[in-house]
Amino acid sequence: MSIMGAINPVLTAGLDGDKSWRLQDYMARGGYAMLKKVLAEQIPAETIVAAIKASVLRGRGGAGFPTGLKWSFMPHSLSGDKYIVCNTDEGEPGTFKDRDLIHYNPHAVIEGMAIGAYAIGANRGYNYIHGEIWELYKRFEEALDEARNAGFIGQSILGSDFSFELFAHHGYGAYICGEETALLESIEGKKGQPRFKPPFPASFGLYGRPTTVNNTETLASIPFIMQMGGEAFLNLGKPNNGGTKLFSVSGHVNRPGNYELPMGTPFATLMEMCGGMRGGRKLKAVIPGGSSSPVVPAETIMKCTLDYDSISKAGSMLGSGAVIVMDETVCMVKALEQLSRFYHEESCGQCTPCREGTGWLYDIVHRIEAGEGRAGDLEILLRISENIAGRTVCALGDAAAMPVESFVRHFRDEFMYHIEHKTCLVPKEAQWAGSDFYCAEA
Amino acid sequence: MLEIEINGKKAEVPEGSTIIEAAQLAGVYIPHFCYHRKLSIAASCRMCLVEVEKAAKPLPACATPATNGMRVFTHSALAVKAQKSVMEFLLINHPLDCPICDQGGECQLQDLAVGYGDTKSGFAEKKHVTEGKSAGPLVSMREMSRCIHCTRCVRFGQEIAGVMELGMAYRSTHSEITTFLGRAIESELSGNLVDVCPVGALTSRPFRYLARSWELVGHRSVSPHDSIGANITVQTKAGRVMRVLPRENDEVNECWLTDKDRFSYTALHTEERLTKPMLKQGGKWHEVSWNDALDYVAHGLKDIAANAGSDALAALAAPWATVEELYLLRKLMRGLGTDNVDYRLRRQDFSLDGKYVGASWLGMKIADVRHLDSILIVGSFLRKDHPLLTQRLRHAVQKHHAEINLISVTDDDPKLDLYTRQNVSPAGLPLALAAVVKEVAQIRGVALPELAFVPESEIAKWIAASLLRVKHKAILFGHVAEQVGTAGFLHQLGLKLAELTGATFGFLGEAANSVGGQLLGLGKETNTRQMFANPHQAYLLFGFEPELDCANPAEALTALKGAKMTALFTPFKHAPALEYADALLPLAAFTETSGTYVNIEGRVQSFAGALSPVGEARPGWKILRVLANTLNVPGFAFTGSEEVLHEAWQEAGVSVDAEGFASGLNNNLAVTPALTLPPPEEMPEGALERIADVPIYFTDPTVRRAAPLQETSSAALPDARVCAATLARLGISAGNTVIVRQGAGTARLAVAVDESVPEGCLRVAAGHPLTSALGGMFDPVFVERV
Amino acid sequence: MFTPETLQKFDREIAKYPAEHQCSAVMACLALAQEEIGWLPPEAIEAVAHYLAMPPIAAYEVATFYSMYDLKPVGKYKLTVCTNLPCALSGGVHAATYLKEKLGIGFNETTPDGKFTLVEGECMGSCGYAPVMLVNNRRMCGHMTPTAIDALLEECQS
């Protein structure tokens, strides 16, 4: 499994058995006790929301919006359909934590959704699962069957008057559906094009009804918060950065994978847990919060702790906690080219700055990388980024612009070298050498 | 009301306004592309980004609600920078081919690029090219690289036309507007896409490359093709109509036109136009002078009147003839001593003649249709007969879930979410409507013994409940309800239902001037049916083609063939008329004459000619004036059509109010509605009941000759449509060719299975040469194997 | 045009959504149609649209928007290789190059025997297992070293 390590784990505790995803196993770990308790004691919705607020659980999908606050926006007394939607459309380069939660602990997500539905007054829910992880979609559907058969979801759950139907919706290859309103459009059977906000999903969501969309990890945390209490969860982390969090480490470390750490853990600790740099090479830079967060040079990141505030101070974002580690063999132009191509291909095409701008960015970075850079290209790149950022319907525009700006800012020399010498500092044959692809067997 | 400040100017705007709406009220223009006031908000082009105080980022004015005390800056550094950058993005992949683009000179992108673009761009990469597409005869999609992906066209299809013909496929810069597999765009409103498209991506195919917009001269006019009288601008160049565009009028057609209104002009400058008067002499046709032609007609009329009495003369006019033409035609006939004039060509039942209190009309303003909450529509091919009224109904459904109930004779898709729908044979309409009346009467505790035998129906209960539940409601009759043999009875049922429910009762309207004709009092003394069923010796036929535009072509042709003289006033050389007519008089087309129509809401709309008539064709009112002079009929010294109109209204006792609405509109009858159902017509052994629609592009002589419209699938050849059960009874299989017979008239048609045709019925379209030998539109019909 | 089994699966997907929102099942139905046919011909898109009572162009928008629908025929095995940055750092680009050499084809090409199609994919959300590739949209293979790739190709060949 790729949960490679943890400190004071919550979400990943006790997942070492070979059937950790089974209902029986989850219940043996104390699973569904909180749902039972909530229903048996008819705990008021406000009490649940208050506990989540107290935990300072912040959305784990990347934006870090306080979950309790989000839930409190739902018009609880409004009659008619309301929805809770789980966002397992994990496709931001570097992020692969939710897939492991679904893989090893799907019932935590289901229980979290059921409690969430109860708290916000939803009667129906969907888990939107990334297209490329079909096997995990199947696993989640199996877990749903188990939960349904055991009476944890469905009509009149555990004899209470609370009913909650939950289904899985399988994506089919579109990063943008990780944006919550694009995701809702996608569930509605349309292209995943983000909606203009306001109105927000809490008032106009799925099928035009009040809806809350939460990340998988966020929802999986709910039963545990209920169990230990909001304060205790908060105290696992640091003030304003409650709890533990999954960090997905990819790139040039010896042990890539997911790590559950208390918020505020020093970055250096994580590097140690990852077994240090592959081949003992030197750390060059880290993208700390998924591909759309600004890149941070080695010397800065090594001084950070892993929480929203510290990473933000370093000029980047904790985002989804996807840590992309790059060693000295990485050509930053090539690295940016990969990312720019991604945003260009994944732009939904709806709004002008993103549709046109992401393509333009990629064209230029690609040209520079191919040795056809021209004087003034960097200024144009920065100008395009500036003209995309903050002017688009959704955050994909910002996500495409931020890497460009930060790569050029921190590694301008490398870009200039490309432009002036029409070639890379890293020889072609050595590109991506840090992957050790051809010596992995050894 | 909210108070908002835009560029330092304070403005009061209604609650719920967006910034762009508020700015409009304050007289501030905010550049935009994807925003269109009739469509939903996309907020995707980002051209309308403005600065709002306390907002960190520029906000799209089209989607941001105005709030009290909000301060907006549309020209601040932040706003201008955002607008300029969006313009740069829009242009990087645009081909900039303005010099050869049809949109040049009236292109929003071109205009805004001047105001918000830089003279040069930093873009030095390869432009993305989108392949052109074929999209049918009306809209050209040949230059899709010009598209700026505003998706107005997609939203237009979904929201206004009710048919999603276009979509934006793929994503990122690969996004492209396309039809499914290059299928034709041809909803009856598709031409509006050309207007809705802010750039030159969707252009008018018939207009393609024919003129530059600045060479065109625009003339205000009114469309003659349906009952609403869409306001149009006829654009001409060098004596030709080059294009017809909507003239915005929110009360009538809003900013839309039907494809008929927009593309019918393509019939006007073709070889088919009749450019000289023609006479049949000694069995041969000759082109003659106007003098000779009118002399001939005048002599004919005089002789016949002298020999057989003036009652041997008959005059029939198209219901799209102008008020002036209808008035003068009747004045002429009266001058000759007869009242034999009618314009109701497709009617069969004239039992209410003499009982109308006023002219039959919509019963309300067209613009109020969108406010209705419950509507019962009886006997209508809704979407094809009334595209723009249907669009208003669609709006009512989309915006406030109006409940639309349709009782009709086929299952044609109105592209509307219907609340209930009942599909009956034409003969079954009275019973179906009576069931609703009975249900409502029962709920209201009113005894209606005449309807005691009417079987109850579940659907009638739904309709009754729907009508009784809401405040704004109407009962509206379509073409079928006016054209079946039981039309008079249906009218009485409709009135009763309106009385019981408090709903407005009205008619969707047969043609451009049906209301005008009735206001003038035409048809009071006689009617079309009498004039054809009892052959007359002389016929003046004004502006229509009898075997295509009448309720019973066979009957009409028999009468005409037996007549001593038939004169056809027509804009077109009409080949079949060469057989039965003696004189063809070239009539000006609708763009070539001045005149007046009264639309279905009673709006009196006068228009001037946009250009001189083709060849020697002359405006109808002038031809009638000269003919009257030739006949020495007094009172024809008119110098302009305005004088004719003035006299016509005066004579008919019609006044026109300040807003342009005619007096004398009233759907009530001078008698108490009689609710006793007429005994069902005996069906001859082996006969089927015919259901005749007049397909949208067969409705009048101009439309029938508009080549682009005739290339659409709506103009497909008529076939014989029948449900499988009836077909099995006939022992015929689908695809077979059959002889369809009504009396002596036959048509050879292919058989198609159509489960929406009620049992025992045969759907055969009218208005097409293939079926022009047949009889009554809703009369018994026989099917024989070939 | 679909087998009764596929139609049954359509219905199972439709049942997940409120009755008035059956269009929600369009993604799943298109995927099932593709599974049955091997790719997604226009007729299949239209048939799915028809089944769900939605305009064909709306289904076409969906089919062209999401990258896992194959609008052109593909080989028996479609191998989608992620070359995005995190995967590239751990050999994604190398893995793609290795596959290209082994199969003798480039991206978006199919081997002459119709067996393999190679596609460059975007992030599959499994960067910790890099290099990753996806077989026929369904089976995710991680840690694709040369040996692992050889074994996978071997398995497909037999």
mmCIF file of C-alpha atoms in Angstrom, chain B residues 178-450:
data_model
loop_
_atom_site.group_PDB
_atom_site.id
_atom_site.type_symbol
_atom_site.label_atom_id
_atom_site.label_comp_id
_atom_site.label_asym_id
_atom_site.label_seq_id
_atom_site.Cartn_x
_atom_site.Cartn_y
_atom_site.Cartn_z
ATOM 1 C CA THR B 178 -20.935 22.364 -34.066
ATOM 2 C CA THR B 179 -24.106 20.542 -34.987
ATOM 3 C CA PHE B 180 -24.300 16.820 -34.398
ATOM 4 C CA LEU B 181 -22.456 15.227 -37.334
ATOM 5 C CA GLY B 182 -22.904 18.234 -39.587
ATOM 6 C CA ARG B 183 -26.676 18.032 -39.537
ATOM 7 C CA ALA B 184 -28.632 20.989 -40.838
ATOM 8 C CA ILE B 185 -29.715 23.792 -38.557
ATOM 9 C CA GLU B 186 -33.353 24.307 -39.370
ATOM 10 C CA SER B 187 -35.578 24.891 -36.424
ATOM 11 C CA GLU B 188 -38.212 27.346 -37.546
ATOM 12 C CA LEU B 189 -36.277 30.075 -35.697
ATOM 13 C CA SER B 190 -32.778 29.161 -36.828
ATOM 14 C CA GLY B 191 -32.076 32.329 -38.788
ATOM 15 C CA ASN B 192 -31.932 34.212 -35.510
ATOM 16 C CA LEU B 193 -28.626 32.474 -34.869
ATOM 17 C CA VAL B 194 -27.122 34.768 -37.465
ATOM 18 C CA ASP B 195 -28.246 37.797 -35.458
ATOM 19 C CA VAL B 196 -27.360 36.270 -32.126
ATOM 20 C CA CYS B 197 -23.803 35.479 -33.221
ATOM 21 C CA PRO B 198 -21.764 38.580 -32.392
ATOM 22 C CA VAL B 199 -19.130 37.739 -34.988
ATOM 23 C CA GLY B 200 -19.021 36.329 -38.499
ATOM 24 C CA ALA B 201 -19.052 32.669 -37.499
ATOM 25 C CA LEU B 202 -22.731 32.011 -38.126
ATOM 26 C CA THR B 203 -23.813 33.912 -41.205
ATOM 27 C CA SER B 204 -26.840 33.902 -43.438
ATOM 28 C CA ARG B 205 -26.281 31.425 -46.208
ATOM 29 C CA PRO B 206 -28.652 33.004 -48.729
ATOM 30 C CA PHE B 207 -27.026 36.412 -48.098
ATOM 31 C CA ARG B 208 -23.464 35.125 -48.170
ATOM 32 C CA TYR B 209 -21.056 37.342 -50.078
ATOM 33 C CA LEU B 210 -23.831 39.290 -51.796
ATOM 34 C CA ALA B 211 -23.342 42.692 -50.232
ATOM 35 C CA ARG B 212 -21.546 44.625 -47.522
ATOM 36 C CA SER B 213 -23.731 45.795 -44.708
ATOM 37 C CA TRP B 214 -22.993 49.480 -45.350
ATOM 38 C CA GLU B 215 -24.239 49.264 -48.908
ATOM 39 C CA LEU B 216 -27.714 48.300 -47.780
ATOM 40 C CA VAL B 217 -30.648 50.611 -47.309
ATOM 41 C CA GLY B 218 -33.126 49.565 -44.666
ATOM 42 C CA HIS B 219 -36.905 49.928 -44.908
ATOM 43 C CA ARG B 220 -39.388 49.306 -42.122
ATOM 44 C CA SER B 221 -41.935 46.669 -42.964
ATOM 45 C CA VAL B 222 -44.155 43.940 -41.546
ATOM 46 C CA SER B 223 -43.950 40.261 -42.289
ATOM 47 C CA PRO B 224 -46.974 38.819 -44.119
ATOM 48 C CA HIS B 225 -46.350 35.211 -43.106
ATOM 49 C CA ASP B 226 -48.166 34.663 -39.852
ATOM 50 C CA SER B 227 -50.637 36.111 -37.437
ATOM 51 C CA ILE B 228 -48.270 38.157 -35.294
ATOM 52 C CA GLY B 229 -46.993 40.451 -38.039
ATOM 53 C CA ALA B 230 -43.345 40.382 -37.101
ATOM 54 C CA ASN B 231 -41.678 43.759 -37.541
ATOM 55 C CA ILE B 232 -38.962 43.567 -40.123
ATOM 56 C CA THR B 233 -36.363 45.677 -41.820
ATOM 57 C CA VAL B 234 -36.135 44.992 -45.513
ATOM 58 C CA GLN B 235 -32.624 45.767 -46.690
ATOM 59 C CA THR B 236 -32.195 46.595 -50.341
ATOM 60 C CA LYS B 237 -29.389 47.322 -52.725
ATOM 61 C CA ALA B 238 -29.759 48.306 -56.359
ATOM 62 C CA GLY B 239 -33.445 47.531 -56.546
ATOM 63 C CA ARG B 240 -33.238 44.121 -54.932
ATOM 64 C CA VAL B 241 -34.071 42.856 -51.505
ATOM 65 C CA MET B 242 -30.782 41.571 -50.188
ATOM 66 C CA ARG B 243 -31.791 40.627 -46.698
ATOM 67 C CA VAL B 244 -34.604 40.775 -44.152
ATOM 68 C CA LEU B 245 -33.796 41.408 -40.506
ATOM 69 C CA PRO B 246 -35.928 41.690 -37.393
ATOM 70 C CA ARG B 247 -36.936 45.165 -36.333
ATOM 71 C CA GLU B 248 -36.904 44.908 -32.582
ATOM 72 C CA ASN B 249 -40.307 45.270 -31.002
ATOM 73 C CA ASP B 250 -40.641 43.707 -27.576
ATOM 74 C CA GLU B 251 -44.418 43.776 -27.831
ATOM 75 C CA VAL B 252 -44.557 41.757 -31.030
ATOM 76 C CA ASN B 253 -41.601 39.710 -32.215
ATOM 77 C CA GLU B 254 -39.012 40.906 -29.667
ATOM 78 C CA CYS B 255 -35.702 40.652 -31.501
ATOM 79 C CA TRP B 256 -36.657 37.444 -33.294
ATOM 80 C CA LEU B 257 -37.974 36.383 -36.660
ATOM 81 C CA THR B 258 -39.173 33.077 -37.948
ATOM 82 C CA ASP B 259 -37.198 31.621 -40.819
ATOM 83 C CA LYS B 260 -40.208 32.305 -43.043
ATOM 84 C CA ASP B 261 -40.103 35.992 -42.186
ATOM 85 C CA ARG B 262 -36.379 36.142 -42.713
ATOM 86 C CA PHE B 263 -35.796 34.087 -45.818
ATOM 87 C CA SER B 264 -39.024 34.388 -47.836
ATOM 88 C CA TYR B 265 -37.476 37.334 -49.725
ATOM 89 C CA THR B 266 -35.415 34.812 -51.664
ATOM 90 C CA ALA B 267 -38.547 34.180 -53.743
ATOM 91 C CA LEU B 268 -38.833 37.797 -54.813
ATOM 92 C CA HIS B 269 -36.198 38.131 -57.495
ATOM 93 C CA THR B 270 -36.534 34.877 -59.310
ATOM 94 C CA GLU B 271 -37.662 33.769 -62.748
ATOM 95 C CA GLU B 272 -40.934 32.801 -61.134
ATOM 96 C CA ARG B 273 -42.053 36.386 -60.750
ATOM 97 C CA LEU B 274 -44.886 37.493 -63.015
ATOM 98 C CA THR B 275 -43.591 40.699 -64.549
ATOM 99 C CA LYS B 276 -46.222 41.460 -67.185
ATOM 100 C CA PRO B 277 -49.990 41.058 -67.339
ATOM 101 C CA MET B 278 -51.025 37.973 -69.301
ATOM 102 C CA LEU B 279 -54.227 37.013 -71.035
ATOM 103 C CA LYS B 280 -55.439 33.768 -72.488
ATOM 104 C CA GLN B 281 -56.743 34.460 -75.940
ATOM 105 C CA GLY B 282 -57.877 31.685 -78.189
ATOM 106 C CA GLY B 283 -56.507 29.144 -75.757
ATOM 107 C CA LYS B 284 -53.049 30.733 -75.835
ATOM 108 C CA TRP B 285 -51.350 32.926 -73.284
ATOM 109 C CA HIS B 286 -49.968 36.305 -74.319
ATOM 110 C CA GLU B 287 -48.197 39.047 -72.456
ATOM 111 C CA VAL B 288 -50.287 42.186 -72.793
ATOM 112 C CA SER B 289 -50.344 45.760 -71.575
ATOM 113 C CA TRP B 290 -52.019 46.694 -68.321
ATOM 114 C CA ASN B 291 -54.678 48.544 -70.293
ATOM 115 C CA ASP B 292 -55.561 45.516 -72.326
ATOM 116 C CA ALA B 293 -55.510 43.262 -69.319
ATOM 117 C CA LEU B 294 -57.748 45.461 -67.208
ATOM 118 C CA ASP B 295 -60.058 46.134 -70.130
ATOM 119 C CA TYR B 296 -60.443 42.433 -70.578
ATOM 120 C CA VAL B 297 -61.211 41.809 -66.930
ATOM 121 C CA ALA B 298 -63.551 44.784 -66.732
ATOM 122 C CA HIS B 299 -65.453 43.663 -69.787
ATOM 123 C CA GLY B 300 -65.675 40.164 -68.490
ATOM 124 C CA LEU B 301 -67.085 41.320 -65.168
ATOM 125 C CA LYS B 302 -69.522 43.697 -66.804
ATOM 126 C CA ASP B 303 -70.765 41.177 -69.331
ATOM 127 C CA ILE B 304 -71.289 38.454 -66.785
ATOM 128 C CA ALA B 305 -73.021 40.796 -64.383
ATOM 129 C CA ALA B 306 -75.233 42.016 -67.187
ATOM 130 C CA ASN B 307 -76.096 38.534 -68.392
ATOM 131 C CA ALA B 308 -76.224 36.471 -65.227
ATOM 132 C CA GLY B 309 -76.656 39.064 -62.556
ATOM 133 C CA SER B 310 -74.026 40.451 -60.245
ATOM 134 C CA ASP B 311 -74.416 37.474 -57.931
ATOM 135 C CA ALA B 312 -72.541 35.459 -60.552
ATOM 136 C CA LEU B 313 -69.390 37.366 -59.596
ATOM 137 C CA ALA B 314 -67.155 36.193 -56.773
ATOM 138 C CA ALA B 315 -64.015 37.657 -55.290
ATOM 139 C CA LEU B 316 -61.670 35.871 -52.944
ATOM 140 C CA ALA B 317 -58.582 37.316 -51.367
ATOM 141 C CA ALA B 318 -55.750 35.909 -49.375
ATOM 142 C CA PRO B 319 -55.931 36.484 -45.620
ATOM 143 C CA TRP B 320 -52.472 38.046 -46.039
ATOM 144 C CA ALA B 321 -53.853 40.718 -48.381
ATOM 145 C CA THR B 322 -53.640 44.156 -46.760
ATOM 146 C CA VAL B 323 -56.541 45.990 -45.197
ATOM 147 C CA GLU B 324 -56.432 48.400 -48.139
ATOM 148 C CA GLU B 325 -56.569 45.623 -50.690
ATOM 149 C CA LEU B 326 -59.380 43.777 -48.934
ATOM 150 C CA TYR B 327 -61.347 46.975 -48.565
ATOM 151 C CA LEU B 328 -60.948 48.019 -52.190
ATOM 152 C CA LEU B 329 -61.761 44.547 -53.451
ATOM 153 C CA ARG B 330 -65.035 44.602 -51.569
ATOM 154 C CA LYS B 331 -65.721 48.183 -52.592
ATOM 155 C CA LEU B 332 -65.186 47.186 -56.192
ATOM 156 C CA MET B 333 -67.519 44.210 -55.882
ATOM 157 C CA ARG B 334 -70.144 46.310 -54.147
ATOM 158 C CA GLY B 335 -69.788 48.782 -56.987
ATOM 159 C CA LEU B 336 -70.674 45.909 -59.260
ATOM 160 C CA GLY B 337 -73.625 45.074 -57.061
ATOM 161 C CA THR B 338 -72.501 42.110 -55.012
ATOM 162 C CA ASP B 339 -71.187 41.269 -51.535
ATOM 163 C CA ASN B 340 -69.520 38.097 -52.740
ATOM 164 C CA VAL B 341 -66.144 38.641 -51.103
ATOM 165 C CA ASP B 342 -64.285 36.545 -48.567
ATOM 166 C CA TYR B 343 -60.734 35.961 -47.373
ATOM 167 C CA ARG B 344 -61.300 32.944 -45.081
ATOM 168 C CA LEU B 345 -59.938 30.461 -47.567
ATOM 169 C CA ARG B 346 -59.262 27.522 -45.267
ATOM 170 C CA ARG B 347 -62.500 27.622 -43.262
ATOM 171 C CA GLN B 348 -65.217 25.040 -43.649
ATOM 172 C CA ASP B 349 -67.702 26.088 -41.012
ATOM 173 C CA PHE B 350 -69.348 29.468 -41.375
ATOM 174 C CA SER B 351 -72.257 28.776 -39.053
ATOM 175 C CA LEU B 352 -71.367 31.673 -36.777
ATOM 176 C CA ASP B 353 -71.406 34.291 -39.530
ATOM 177 C CA GLY B 354 -73.652 37.083 -38.432
ATOM 178 C CA LYS B 355 -73.258 36.111 -34.776
ATOM 179 C CA TYR B 356 -69.805 37.526 -34.124
ATOM 180 C CA VAL B 357 -69.830 40.526 -31.799
ATOM 181 C CA GLY B 358 -66.439 41.656 -33.059
ATOM 182 C CA ALA B 359 -63.345 40.375 -34.746
ATOM 183 C CA SER B 360 -61.860 37.177 -33.371
ATOM 184 C CA TRP B 361 -58.476 37.819 -31.773
ATOM 185 C CA LEU B 362 -55.950 36.583 -29.278
ATOM 186 C CA GLY B 363 -57.988 37.974 -26.431
ATOM 187 C CA MET B 364 -54.896 39.598 -24.946
ATOM 188 C CA LYS B 365 -51.653 41.282 -25.839
ATOM 189 C CA ILE B 366 -49.015 39.049 -27.404
ATOM 190 C CA ALA B 367 -46.546 40.187 -24.779
ATOM 191 C CA ASP B 368 -48.854 38.970 -22.024
ATOM 192 C CA VAL B 369 -48.692 35.376 -23.213
ATOM 193 C CA ARG B 370 -45.509 34.947 -21.214
ATOM 194 C CA HIS B 371 -47.332 35.823 -17.990
ATOM 195 C CA LEU B 372 -49.874 33.035 -18.344
ATOM 196 C CA ASP B 373 -49.738 30.276 -15.768
ATOM 197 C CA SER B 374 -52.143 27.828 -17.336
ATOM 198 C CA ILE B 375 -53.082 27.558 -20.974
ATOM 199 C CA LEU B 376 -55.351 25.214 -22.843
ATOM 200 C CA ILE B 377 -54.540 25.107 -26.525
ATOM 201 C CA VAL B 378 -57.047 23.435 -28.813
ATOM 202 C CA GLY B 379 -56.337 22.147 -32.305
ATOM 203 C CA SER B 380 -52.961 23.569 -33.210
ATOM 204 C CA PHE B 381 -49.746 22.544 -34.922
ATOM 205 C CA LEU B 382 -48.335 24.947 -32.404
ATOM 206 C CA ARG B 383 -44.648 25.244 -33.192
ATOM 207 C CA LYS B 384 -44.928 25.200 -36.976
ATOM 208 C CA ASP B 385 -47.949 27.475 -37.203
ATOM 209 C CA HIS B 386 -46.934 29.984 -34.526
ATOM 210 C CA PRO B 387 -43.190 29.825 -33.973
ATOM 211 C CA LEU B 388 -42.909 33.098 -32.079
ATOM 212 C CA LEU B 389 -46.017 32.678 -29.961
ATOM 213 C CA THR B 390 -44.746 29.218 -29.093
ATOM 214 C CA GLN B 391 -41.456 30.792 -28.124
ATOM 215 C CA ARG B 392 -43.354 33.002 -25.682
ATOM 216 C CA LEU B 393 -45.084 29.936 -24.266
ATOM 217 C CA ARG B 394 -41.687 28.278 -23.932
ATOM 218 C CA HIS B 395 -40.535 31.272 -21.952
ATOM 219 C CA ALA B 396 -43.545 30.953 -19.640
ATOM 220 C CA VAL B 397 -42.723 27.304 -19.031
ATOM 221 C CA GLN B 398 -39.029 27.926 -18.447
ATOM 222 C CA LYS B 399 -39.460 30.997 -16.276
ATOM 223 C CA HIS B 400 -42.442 30.175 -14.135
ATOM 224 C CA HIS B 401 -43.455 26.614 -14.950
ATOM 225 C CA ALA B 402 -46.603 27.569 -16.813
ATOM 226 C CA GLU B 403 -48.849 24.569 -17.371
ATOM 227 C CA ILE B 404 -49.567 24.089 -21.033
ATOM 228 C CA ASN B 405 -52.346 21.718 -22.010
ATOM 229 C CA LEU B 406 -52.675 20.750 -25.631
ATOM 230 C CA ILE B 407 -55.662 19.035 -27.174
ATOM 231 C CA SER B 408 -54.857 18.472 -30.799
ATOM 232 C CA VAL B 409 -54.961 16.067 -33.695
ATOM 233 C CA THR B 410 -51.325 15.000 -33.986
ATOM 234 C CA ASP B 411 -48.455 14.477 -31.643
ATOM 235 C CA ASP B 412 -46.054 16.916 -33.314
ATOM 236 C CA ASP B 413 -43.382 17.935 -30.831
ATOM 237 C CA PRO B 414 -43.924 21.571 -29.836
ATOM 238 C CA LYS B 415 -40.511 21.578 -28.086
ATOM 239 C CA LEU B 416 -42.297 22.666 -24.973
ATOM 240 C CA ASP B 417 -42.731 20.874 -21.699
ATOM 241 C CA LEU B 418 -46.443 20.198 -21.853
ATOM 242 C CA TYR B 419 -48.490 19.689 -18.723
ATOM 243 C CA THR B 420 -51.037 17.519 -20.485
ATOM 244 C CA ARG B 421 -51.517 16.469 -24.053
ATOM 245 C CA GLN B 422 -54.435 14.774 -25.703
ATOM 246 C CA ASN B 423 -54.362 13.591 -29.247
ATOM 247 C CA VAL B 424 -57.754 13.027 -30.887
ATOM 248 C CA SER B 425 -59.186 12.833 -34.385
ATOM 249 C CA PRO B 426 -60.506 16.139 -35.771
ATOM 250 C CA ALA B 427 -64.039 14.852 -35.275
ATOM 251 C CA GLY B 428 -63.140 14.042 -31.687
ATOM 252 C CA LEU B 429 -62.205 17.622 -30.773
ATOM 253 C CA PRO B 430 -65.708 18.668 -29.627
ATOM 254 C CA LEU B 431 -65.993 15.717 -27.275
ATOM 255 C CA ALA B 432 -62.516 16.254 -25.847
ATOM 256 C CA LEU B 433 -63.170 19.924 -25.189
ATOM 257 C CA ALA B 434 -66.668 19.227 -23.913
ATOM 258 C CA ALA B 435 -65.178 16.859 -21.338
ATOM 259 C CA VAL B 436 -63.131 19.747 -19.934
ATOM 260 C CA VAL B 437 -66.146 22.044 -19.901
ATOM 261 C CA LYS B 438 -68.157 19.376 -18.122
ATOM 262 C CA GLU B 439 -65.435 18.778 -15.556
ATOM 263 C CA VAL B 440 -65.084 22.482 -14.773
ATOM 264 C CA ALA B 441 -68.885 22.871 -14.565
ATOM 265 C CA GLN B 442 -69.060 20.011 -12.108
ATOM 266 C CA ILE B 443 -66.364 21.531 -9.918
ATOM 267 C CA ARG B 444 -68.039 24.911 -10.068
ATOM 268 C CA GLY B 445 -71.450 23.384 -9.378
ATOM 269 C CA VAL B 446 -72.962 24.533 -12.655
ATOM 270 C CA ALA B 447 -75.488 22.219 -14.290
ATOM 271 C CA LEU B 448 -74.904 21.583 -17.975
ATOM 272 C CA PRO B 449 -77.450 18.956 -18.974
ATOM 273 C CA GLU B 450 -76.438 19.197 -22.637
#
